Amino acid sequence: MKNNKKTDAFLEKRRQLLKLGAAGLPMVLTLRASASEAVISQLRCLITVPSNLKILVDDTGAAWVGDGSISEEGGGGYDLDDIASFKADADYTFPEGSAPSEYRPEACEIDDCEDGDGSGDILLSHLTDEQGNYSLTENLTDYIAGGGGDDHCHSLPDHDHGGGKKGKGKGKGGHGHGDDHGHGQGDCGYALYVYDNSVITPGNYVDESGNWTISGDDGLFLALSLAYAEEYGPGGSWPGVSCIVSILNYVG
Amino acid sequence: MPAGPYSEDMLWAANKDDFTLRPMEDVLLVFHKMSGDTHILNFLSAAVIHVLSQEAETFASAESKILAHVDLTPEDCPPGLIKKTILELDDVGLVGPQAMLL
């Protein structure tokens, strides 16, 4: 702070400042860092999710993140080709179990069921062979039995969902198809979440003990952010990973 | 923390090991390691820290050294301002009575 080239003007400014000090101007300003404020500052960071970011989740909890387009099929589910393209071009891919169960796709709805007297007929038509014989798995037996005396329009069991293009595409197109799904067929074995410049405050979802309570679409983004941060730390390219890491460092 | 009752012949000192100093333009940023607080000091309070970190001083003995450090004279400084500044720094733990710092 010593200045060897102090001019008269410079010294006069100092004199003026001293007069202000005599009038009550503090000579010391303090930026407090109390424990509670430290919590706030570390948890206050925001994440702006990039525009048009999409997260595609399958029933295993695997997730693909990108900005490709995915069109919805009329009977529910998403276009098979779009799904395949999205997965191939995804910016980030997360393994099975990454997406919490509440964000995984729900069972497919069988829209045609309302035309019959029970959903069992629809399923039976798929399961009957050329001789008219059919066999039922335990799950399907339960399903049909439940549908007979009920209003119909039940869902297939979760574990029966198909995967990608070569999987068992579900939805209005039925199930058990082969490899040659063409455009226009839907796969409802996926859930799609679309973000558009969402601003997320991760600190709103974690307590001081490090317990995360996620909810809403933002919760899925946070869950994947946590998985990414644990894998790659703050150096990755995931949007807002530094914010997540700073919170993780604080809450331990 | 303030020293509480004090006398005019009390010696005041600053321990530079307790904080980190960073000059920034016209002010001095002081990070106090124990509290985690950061303090912004103007030229007068910075001079107080500088002088009291060299040697323990009373209010009176510190005044002349502080003013010399900032190239001012006692006529330039309103009465009691340096003492008030030392007590401000005591409030935030940057200086204290010598016995308390040992």
Short mmCIF file of C-alpha atoms in Angstrom, two decimals:
data_model
loop_
_atom_site.label_atom_id
_atom_site.label_comp_id
_atom_site.label_asym_id
_atom_site.label_seq_id
_atom_site.Cartn_x
_atom_site.Cartn_y
_atom_site.Cartn_z
CA MET A 1 0.00 0.00 0.00
CA LYS A 2 3.03 2.24 0.25
CA ASN A 3 3.20 4.54 -2.70
CA ASN A 4 6.46 6.30 -3.33
CA LYS A 5 5.05 8.60 -5.95
CA LYS A 6 2.25 10.16 -4.02
CA THR A 7 1.08 13.39 -5.54
CA ASP A 8 -0.64 16.19 -3.71
CA ALA A 9 -3.93 15.17 -5.26
CA PHE A 10 -3.42 11.64 -4.09
CA LEU A 11 -2.69 12.76 -0.54
CA GLU A 12 -5.66 15.07 -0.63
CA LYS A 13 -7.89 12.14 -1.49
CA ARG A 14 -6.53 10.34 1.53
CA ARG A 15 -7.27 13.31 3.73
CA GLN A 16 -10.82 13.39 2.43
CA LEU A 17 -11.20 9.72 3.16
CA LEU A 18 -9.98 10.23 6.70
CA LYS A 19 -12.57 12.95 7.17
CA LEU A 20 -15.22 10.50 6.03
CA GLY A 21 -13.82 8.06 8.56
CA ALA A 22 -14.31 10.60 11.29
CA ALA A 23 -17.88 10.98 10.06
CA GLY A 24 -18.49 7.29 10.51
CA LEU A 25 -17.32 5.66 7.29
CA PRO A 26 -15.93 2.26 8.30
CA MET A 27 -12.27 1.66 7.60
CA VAL A 28 -12.91 -2.05 7.38
CA LEU A 29 -15.53 -3.85 5.37
CA THR A 30 -16.07 -7.47 6.21
CA LEU A 31 -17.38 -10.19 3.96
CA ARG A 32 -18.72 -12.67 6.43
CA ALA A 33 -18.32 -16.36 5.85
CA SER A 34 -20.38 -17.80 8.65
CA ALA A 35 -21.36 -21.43 8.45
CA SER A 36 -24.88 -20.71 7.30
CA GLU A 37 -23.74 -18.34 4.59
CA ALA A 38 -21.24 -20.89 3.39
CA VAL A 39 -24.10 -23.30 2.91
CA ILE A 40 -26.02 -20.76 0.92
CA SER A 41 -23.15 -19.78 -1.29
CA GLN A 42 -22.29 -23.36 -2.14
CA LEU A 43 -25.86 -24.40 -2.73
CA ARG A 44 -26.92 -21.31 -4.57
CA CYS A 45 -25.40 -22.21 -7.91
CA LEU A 46 -27.74 -22.61 -10.83
CA ILE A 47 -27.73 -24.89 -13.83
CA THR A 48 -29.17 -23.69 -17.10
CA VAL A 49 -30.06 -26.74 -19.09
CA PRO A 50 -29.25 -26.22 -22.77
CA SER A 51 -32.14 -25.49 -25.06
CA ASN A 52 -33.86 -28.50 -26.60
CA LEU A 53 -31.95 -30.99 -24.51
CA LYS A 54 -33.69 -34.33 -24.38
CA ILE A 55 -33.24 -37.30 -22.12
CA LEU A 56 -34.42 -40.67 -23.35
CA VAL A 57 -34.82 -43.33 -20.69
CA ASP A 58 -35.52 -46.99 -21.18
CA ASP A 59 -37.05 -49.39 -18.69
CA THR A 60 -33.65 -50.49 -17.37
CA GLY A 61 -32.78 -46.97 -16.35
CA ALA A 62 -30.27 -46.49 -19.14
CA ALA A 63 -30.41 -42.99 -20.57
CA TRP A 64 -29.33 -41.14 -23.66
CA VAL A 65 -28.94 -37.38 -23.73
CA GLY A 66 -28.90 -35.27 -26.85
CA ASP A 67 -30.82 -32.78 -28.92
CA GLY A 68 -32.01 -34.98 -31.75
CA SER A 69 -35.65 -35.08 -32.73
CA ILE A 70 -37.96 -37.84 -31.68
CA SER A 71 -41.47 -37.96 -32.99
CA GLU A 72 -44.31 -39.46 -31.07
CA GLU A 73 -46.43 -42.13 -32.64
CA GLY A 74 -50.17 -41.83 -32.53
CA GLY A 75 -50.77 -44.95 -30.51
CA GLY A 76 -48.22 -44.03 -27.89
CA GLY A 77 -44.52 -44.49 -27.87
CA TYR A 78 -41.88 -42.98 -30.08
CA ASP A 79 -40.79 -43.60 -33.61
CA LEU A 80 -38.35 -46.46 -33.77
CA ASP A 81 -36.06 -44.87 -36.31
CA ASP A 82 -35.96 -41.66 -34.35
CA ILE A 83 -35.05 -43.55 -31.22
CA ALA A 84 -32.27 -45.39 -33.00
CA SER A 85 -30.91 -42.13 -34.43
CA PHE A 86 -31.15 -40.36 -31.13
CA LYS A 87 -29.28 -43.10 -29.32
CA ALA A 88 -26.61 -43.24 -32.02
CA ASP A 89 -26.07 -39.49 -31.94
CA ALA A 90 -26.44 -38.99 -28.19
CA ASP A 91 -23.98 -36.62 -26.56
CA TYR A 92 -24.01 -38.64 -23.36
CA THR A 93 -24.97 -42.21 -22.63
CA PHE A 94 -25.70 -43.54 -19.18
CA PRO A 95 -25.74 -47.22 -18.31
CA GLU A 96 -28.60 -49.23 -16.87
CA GLY A 97 -29.74 -48.11 -13.48
CA SER A 98 -28.73 -44.49 -13.98
CA ALA A 99 -32.25 -43.09 -14.19
CA PRO A 100 -34.33 -43.58 -11.04
CA SER A 101 -37.26 -45.93 -11.42
CA GLU A 102 -39.84 -43.16 -11.33
CA TYR A 103 -38.41 -41.77 -14.55
CA ARG A 104 -38.48 -45.03 -16.45
CA PRO A 105 -41.28 -45.71 -18.94
CA GLU A 106 -44.55 -47.01 -17.68
CA ALA A 107 -46.20 -50.03 -19.15
CA CYS A 108 -47.59 -49.72 -22.64
CA GLU A 109 -51.25 -49.01 -23.02
CA ILE A 110 -53.18 -51.26 -25.36
CA ASP A 111 -55.42 -48.82 -27.15
CA ASP A 112 -57.30 -51.43 -29.15
CA CYS A 113 -58.73 -53.01 -26.04
CA GLU A 114 -61.75 -50.81 -25.99
CA ASP A 115 -62.97 -52.36 -29.22
CA GLY A 116 -63.29 -55.81 -27.72
CA ASP A 117 -64.87 -57.37 -24.74
CA GLY A 118 -61.60 -57.77 -22.91
CA SER A 119 -57.96 -57.28 -23.53
CA GLY A 120 -57.35 -60.99 -23.46
CA ASP A 121 -58.63 -61.35 -27.00
CA ILE A 122 -55.99 -59.07 -28.33
CA LEU A 123 -53.24 -60.87 -26.61
CA LEU A 124 -54.57 -64.26 -27.59
CA SER A 125 -54.53 -63.28 -31.22
CA HIS A 126 -50.82 -62.65 -30.92
CA LEU A 127 -50.10 -65.84 -29.08
CA THR A 128 -52.11 -68.32 -31.11
CA ASP A 129 -50.13 -70.36 -33.58
CA GLU A 130 -51.24 -71.60 -36.96
CA GLN A 131 -52.98 -74.57 -35.41
CA GLY A 132 -54.87 -72.43 -33.00
CA ASN A 133 -52.80 -73.56 -30.06
CA TYR A 134 -51.46 -71.06 -27.66
CA SER A 135 -49.46 -70.95 -24.51
CA LEU A 136 -49.32 -68.31 -21.84
CA THR A 137 -46.63 -67.27 -19.53
CA GLU A 138 -47.57 -66.84 -15.92
CA ASN A 139 -47.55 -63.09 -16.25
CA LEU A 140 -49.75 -63.04 -19.28
CA THR A 141 -52.14 -65.48 -17.67
CA ASP A 142 -52.51 -63.18 -14.74
CA TYR A 143 -52.92 -60.27 -17.04
CA ILE A 144 -55.65 -61.83 -19.06
CA ALA A 145 -57.40 -63.15 -16.03
CA GLY A 146 -57.44 -59.70 -14.57
CA GLY A 147 -58.77 -58.16 -17.74
CA GLY A 148 -61.65 -60.52 -18.22
CA GLY A 149 -63.79 -59.33 -15.41
CA ASP A 150 -62.67 -55.79 -15.50
CA ASP A 151 -63.22 -52.86 -17.72
CA HIS A 152 -60.24 -53.68 -20.00
CA CYS A 153 -57.41 -51.47 -21.18
CA HIS A 154 -54.77 -52.90 -18.90
CA SER A 155 -51.10 -52.49 -19.25
CA LEU A 156 -48.46 -54.97 -20.07
CA PRO A 157 -46.06 -55.83 -17.32
CA ASP A 158 -43.10 -53.50 -17.14
CA HIS A 159 -40.47 -56.10 -17.71
CA ASP A 160 -41.97 -56.96 -21.01
CA HIS A 161 -40.87 -53.75 -22.69
CA GLY A 162 -38.90 -53.88 -25.83
CA GLY A 163 -35.71 -52.07 -26.56
CA GLY A 164 -34.52 -50.43 -29.72
CA LYS A 165 -35.00 -51.11 -33.33
CA LYS A 166 -34.11 -54.73 -33.10
CA GLY A 167 -35.98 -55.31 -29.91
CA LYS A 168 -39.55 -56.05 -29.21
CA GLY A 169 -41.20 -52.84 -30.21
CA LYS A 170 -44.32 -52.19 -28.24
CA GLY A 171 -47.17 -49.83 -28.36
CA LYS A 172 -49.96 -49.80 -30.78
CA GLY A 173 -47.87 -51.79 -33.19
CA GLY A 174 -48.00 -54.73 -30.84
CA HIS A 175 -45.11 -56.74 -29.59
CA GLY A 176 -42.87 -59.52 -30.70
CA HIS A 177 -42.01 -58.00 -34.06
CA GLY A 178 -38.79 -58.76 -35.79
CA ASP A 179 -35.99 -56.57 -37.05
CA ASP A 180 -37.73 -54.76 -39.80
CA HIS A 181 -39.60 -52.04 -38.01
CA GLY A 182 -40.26 -49.31 -40.46
CA HIS A 183 -40.91 -45.67 -39.93
CA GLY A 184 -44.28 -45.07 -38.37
CA GLN A 185 -44.04 -47.76 -35.75
CA GLY A 186 -43.81 -46.70 -32.18
CA ASP A 187 -41.88 -47.99 -29.21
CA CYS A 188 -43.33 -47.10 -25.88
CA GLY A 189 -40.51 -48.79 -24.02
CA TYR A 190 -38.96 -45.37 -23.59
CA ALA A 191 -39.75 -42.21 -21.71
CA LEU A 192 -38.70 -38.90 -23.16
CA TYR A 193 -38.00 -35.74 -21.21
CA VAL A 194 -37.51 -32.47 -23.02
CA TYR A 195 -35.86 -29.43 -21.48
CA ASP A 196 -35.89 -25.95 -22.88
CA ASN A 197 -33.56 -23.58 -21.11
CA SER A 198 -34.73 -24.83 -17.75
CA VAL A 199 -32.95 -23.25 -14.81
CA ILE A 200 -32.34 -25.70 -12.00
CA THR A 201 -31.20 -24.85 -8.50
CA PRO A 202 -29.70 -28.12 -7.27
CA GLY A 203 -29.48 -26.80 -3.74
CA ASN A 204 -33.25 -26.96 -3.54
CA TYR A 205 -33.07 -30.72 -3.80
CA VAL A 206 -30.46 -31.54 -1.17
CA ASP A 207 -30.30 -31.09 2.56
CA GLU A 208 -27.20 -30.36 4.59
CA SER A 209 -26.68 -34.06 5.23
CA GLY A 210 -26.35 -34.70 1.54
CA ASN A 211 -29.72 -36.37 1.12
CA TRP A 212 -31.16 -35.67 -2.30
CA THR A 213 -34.89 -35.50 -2.82
CA ILE A 214 -35.49 -35.32 -6.51
CA SER A 215 -38.78 -34.66 -8.20
CA GLY A 216 -40.18 -33.48 -11.48
CA ASP A 217 -38.32 -33.48 -14.77
CA ASP A 218 -35.52 -31.51 -13.17
CA GLY A 219 -34.98 -34.41 -10.82
CA LEU A 220 -34.00 -36.70 -13.69
CA PHE A 221 -31.47 -34.18 -14.93
CA LEU A 222 -30.05 -33.94 -11.43
CA ALA A 223 -29.91 -37.71 -11.01
CA LEU A 224 -27.90 -38.02 -14.20
CA SER A 225 -25.79 -35.04 -13.19
CA LEU A 226 -24.88 -36.79 -9.97
CA ALA A 227 -24.01 -39.98 -11.84
CA TYR A 228 -21.87 -37.99 -14.24
CA ALA A 229 -20.15 -36.02 -11.48
CA GLU A 230 -19.28 -39.18 -9.60
CA GLU A 231 -17.80 -40.68 -12.73
CA TYR A 232 -15.98 -37.72 -14.22
CA GLY A 233 -15.71 -35.09 -11.49
CA PRO A 234 -15.76 -31.38 -12.28
CA GLY A 235 -13.73 -31.64 -15.46
CA GLY A 236 -16.42 -33.05 -17.67
CA SER A 237 -18.59 -31.30 -20.18
CA TRP A 238 -21.95 -32.13 -18.65
CA PRO A 239 -23.97 -28.92 -18.24
CA GLY A 240 -23.60 -27.62 -14.71
CA VAL A 241 -21.33 -30.38 -13.47
CA SER A 242 -19.16 -27.89 -11.59
CA CYS A 243 -22.22 -26.78 -9.65
CA ILE A 244 -23.06 -30.35 -8.75
CA VAL A 245 -19.49 -31.10 -7.73
CA SER A 246 -19.31 -28.04 -5.50
CA ILE A 247 -22.44 -29.19 -3.70
CA LEU A 248 -21.15 -32.74 -3.41
CA ASN A 249 -17.91 -31.42 -1.96
CA TYR A 250 -19.82 -29.40 0.57
CA VAL A 251 -22.28 -32.01 1.73
CA GLY A 252 -19.66 -34.73 1.61
CA MET B 1 -13.44 -10.60 18.78
CA PRO B 2 -13.27 -7.34 20.70
CA ALA B 3 -10.80 -7.15 23.53
CA GLY B 4 -13.37 -5.71 25.87
CA PRO B 5 -12.24 -3.11 28.36
CA TYR B 6 -8.97 -1.62 27.26
CA SER B 7 -6.52 0.93 28.54
CA GLU B 8 -4.54 3.57 26.72
CA ASP B 9 -1.27 1.85 27.49
CA MET B 10 -2.41 -1.49 26.18
CA LEU B 11 -0.17 -2.85 23.45
CA TRP B 12 -1.86 -3.87 20.23
CA ALA B 13 -0.46 -6.23 17.67
CA ALA B 14 -1.39 -8.09 14.52
CA ASN B 15 -0.19 -11.58 13.73
CA LYS B 16 0.39 -11.94 10.01
CA ASP B 17 0.28 -15.71 10.33
CA ASP B 18 -3.41 -15.41 11.07
CA PHE B 19 -4.36 -14.03 7.68
CA THR B 20 -3.50 -13.81 4.01
CA LEU B 21 -3.03 -10.42 2.40
CA ARG B 22 -3.81 -9.55 -1.19
CA PRO B 23 -3.42 -5.95 -2.41
CA MET B 24 -6.04 -5.04 -4.99
CA GLU B 25 -5.81 -1.57 -6.46
CA ASP B 26 -6.51 0.87 -3.63
CA VAL B 27 -7.60 -1.66 -1.08
CA LEU B 28 -6.10 -4.59 0.75
CA LEU B 29 -8.01 -7.86 0.90
CA VAL B 30 -7.40 -9.78 4.08
CA PHE B 31 -8.55 -13.35 4.47
CA HIS B 32 -8.72 -14.28 8.14
CA LYS B 33 -7.90 -17.96 8.33
CA MET B 34 -9.63 -18.74 11.59
CA SER B 35 -12.96 -17.11 10.86
CA GLY B 36 -13.00 -17.56 7.12
CA ASP B 37 -14.03 -13.94 6.78
CA THR B 38 -12.55 -11.69 4.15
CA HIS B 39 -11.99 -8.07 5.03
CA ILE B 40 -11.54 -5.13 2.72
CA LEU B 41 -9.18 -2.58 4.21
CA ASN B 42 -8.63 0.94 2.96
CA PHE B 43 -5.25 2.60 3.16
CA LEU B 44 -5.61 3.55 6.82
CA SER B 45 -6.68 0.19 8.18
CA ALA B 46 -4.12 -1.49 5.93
CA ALA B 47 -1.48 0.73 7.46
CA VAL B 48 -2.66 -0.24 10.93
CA ILE B 49 -2.21 -3.92 10.06
CA HIS B 50 1.22 -3.21 8.60
CA VAL B 51 2.46 -1.28 11.61
CA LEU B 52 0.99 -3.54 14.26
CA SER B 53 2.38 -6.63 12.55
CA GLN B 54 5.87 -5.14 12.85
CA GLU B 55 5.71 -4.43 16.54
CA ALA B 56 3.12 -4.12 19.29
CA GLU B 57 2.08 -0.51 19.83
CA THR B 58 -0.20 1.52 22.02
CA PHE B 59 -2.83 3.72 20.42
CA ALA B 60 -0.52 6.71 20.77
CA SER B 61 2.66 5.10 19.58
CA ALA B 62 0.92 3.46 16.67
CA GLU B 63 -0.52 6.74 15.43
CA SER B 64 2.70 8.40 14.41
CA LYS B 65 4.00 5.28 12.68
CA ILE B 66 0.74 4.74 10.85
CA LEU B 67 0.58 8.29 9.60
CA ALA B 68 4.20 8.15 8.53
CA HIS B 69 3.44 4.99 6.61
CA VAL B 70 0.72 6.74 4.63
CA ASP B 71 2.68 9.97 4.20
CA LEU B 72 0.27 12.04 6.25
CA THR B 73 0.68 14.16 9.33
CA PRO B 74 -1.29 14.24 12.58
CA GLU B 75 -3.02 17.38 11.27
CA ASP B 76 -4.41 15.37 8.37
CA CYS B 77 -6.06 12.78 10.59
CA PRO B 78 -9.19 13.52 12.60
CA PRO B 79 -8.62 12.89 16.31
CA GLY B 80 -9.45 9.41 17.49
CA LEU B 81 -9.76 7.93 14.02
CA ILE B 82 -6.73 5.67 14.32
CA LYS B 83 -7.83 4.43 17.72
CA LYS B 84 -11.30 3.81 16.30
CA THR B 85 -9.76 1.90 13.39
CA ILE B 86 -7.67 -0.28 15.69
CA LEU B 87 -10.81 -1.14 17.64
CA GLU B 88 -12.65 -1.92 14.40
CA LEU B 89 -9.88 -4.32 13.48
CA ASP B 90 -10.04 -5.78 16.97
CA ASP B 91 -13.76 -6.39 16.45
CA VAL B 92 -13.05 -8.57 13.44
CA GLY B 93 -10.05 -10.30 14.99
CA LEU B 94 -7.31 -8.87 12.82
CA VAL B 95 -5.56 -7.16 15.72
CA GLY B 96 -5.71 -7.63 19.43
CA PRO B 97 -4.00 -6.88 22.68
CA GLN B 98 -0.56 -8.40 22.58
CA ALA B 99 -1.17 -10.80 25.46
CA MET B 100 -4.19 -12.26 23.67
CA LEU B 101 -2.18 -12.94 20.54
CA LEU B 102 0.54 -14.91 22.30
#
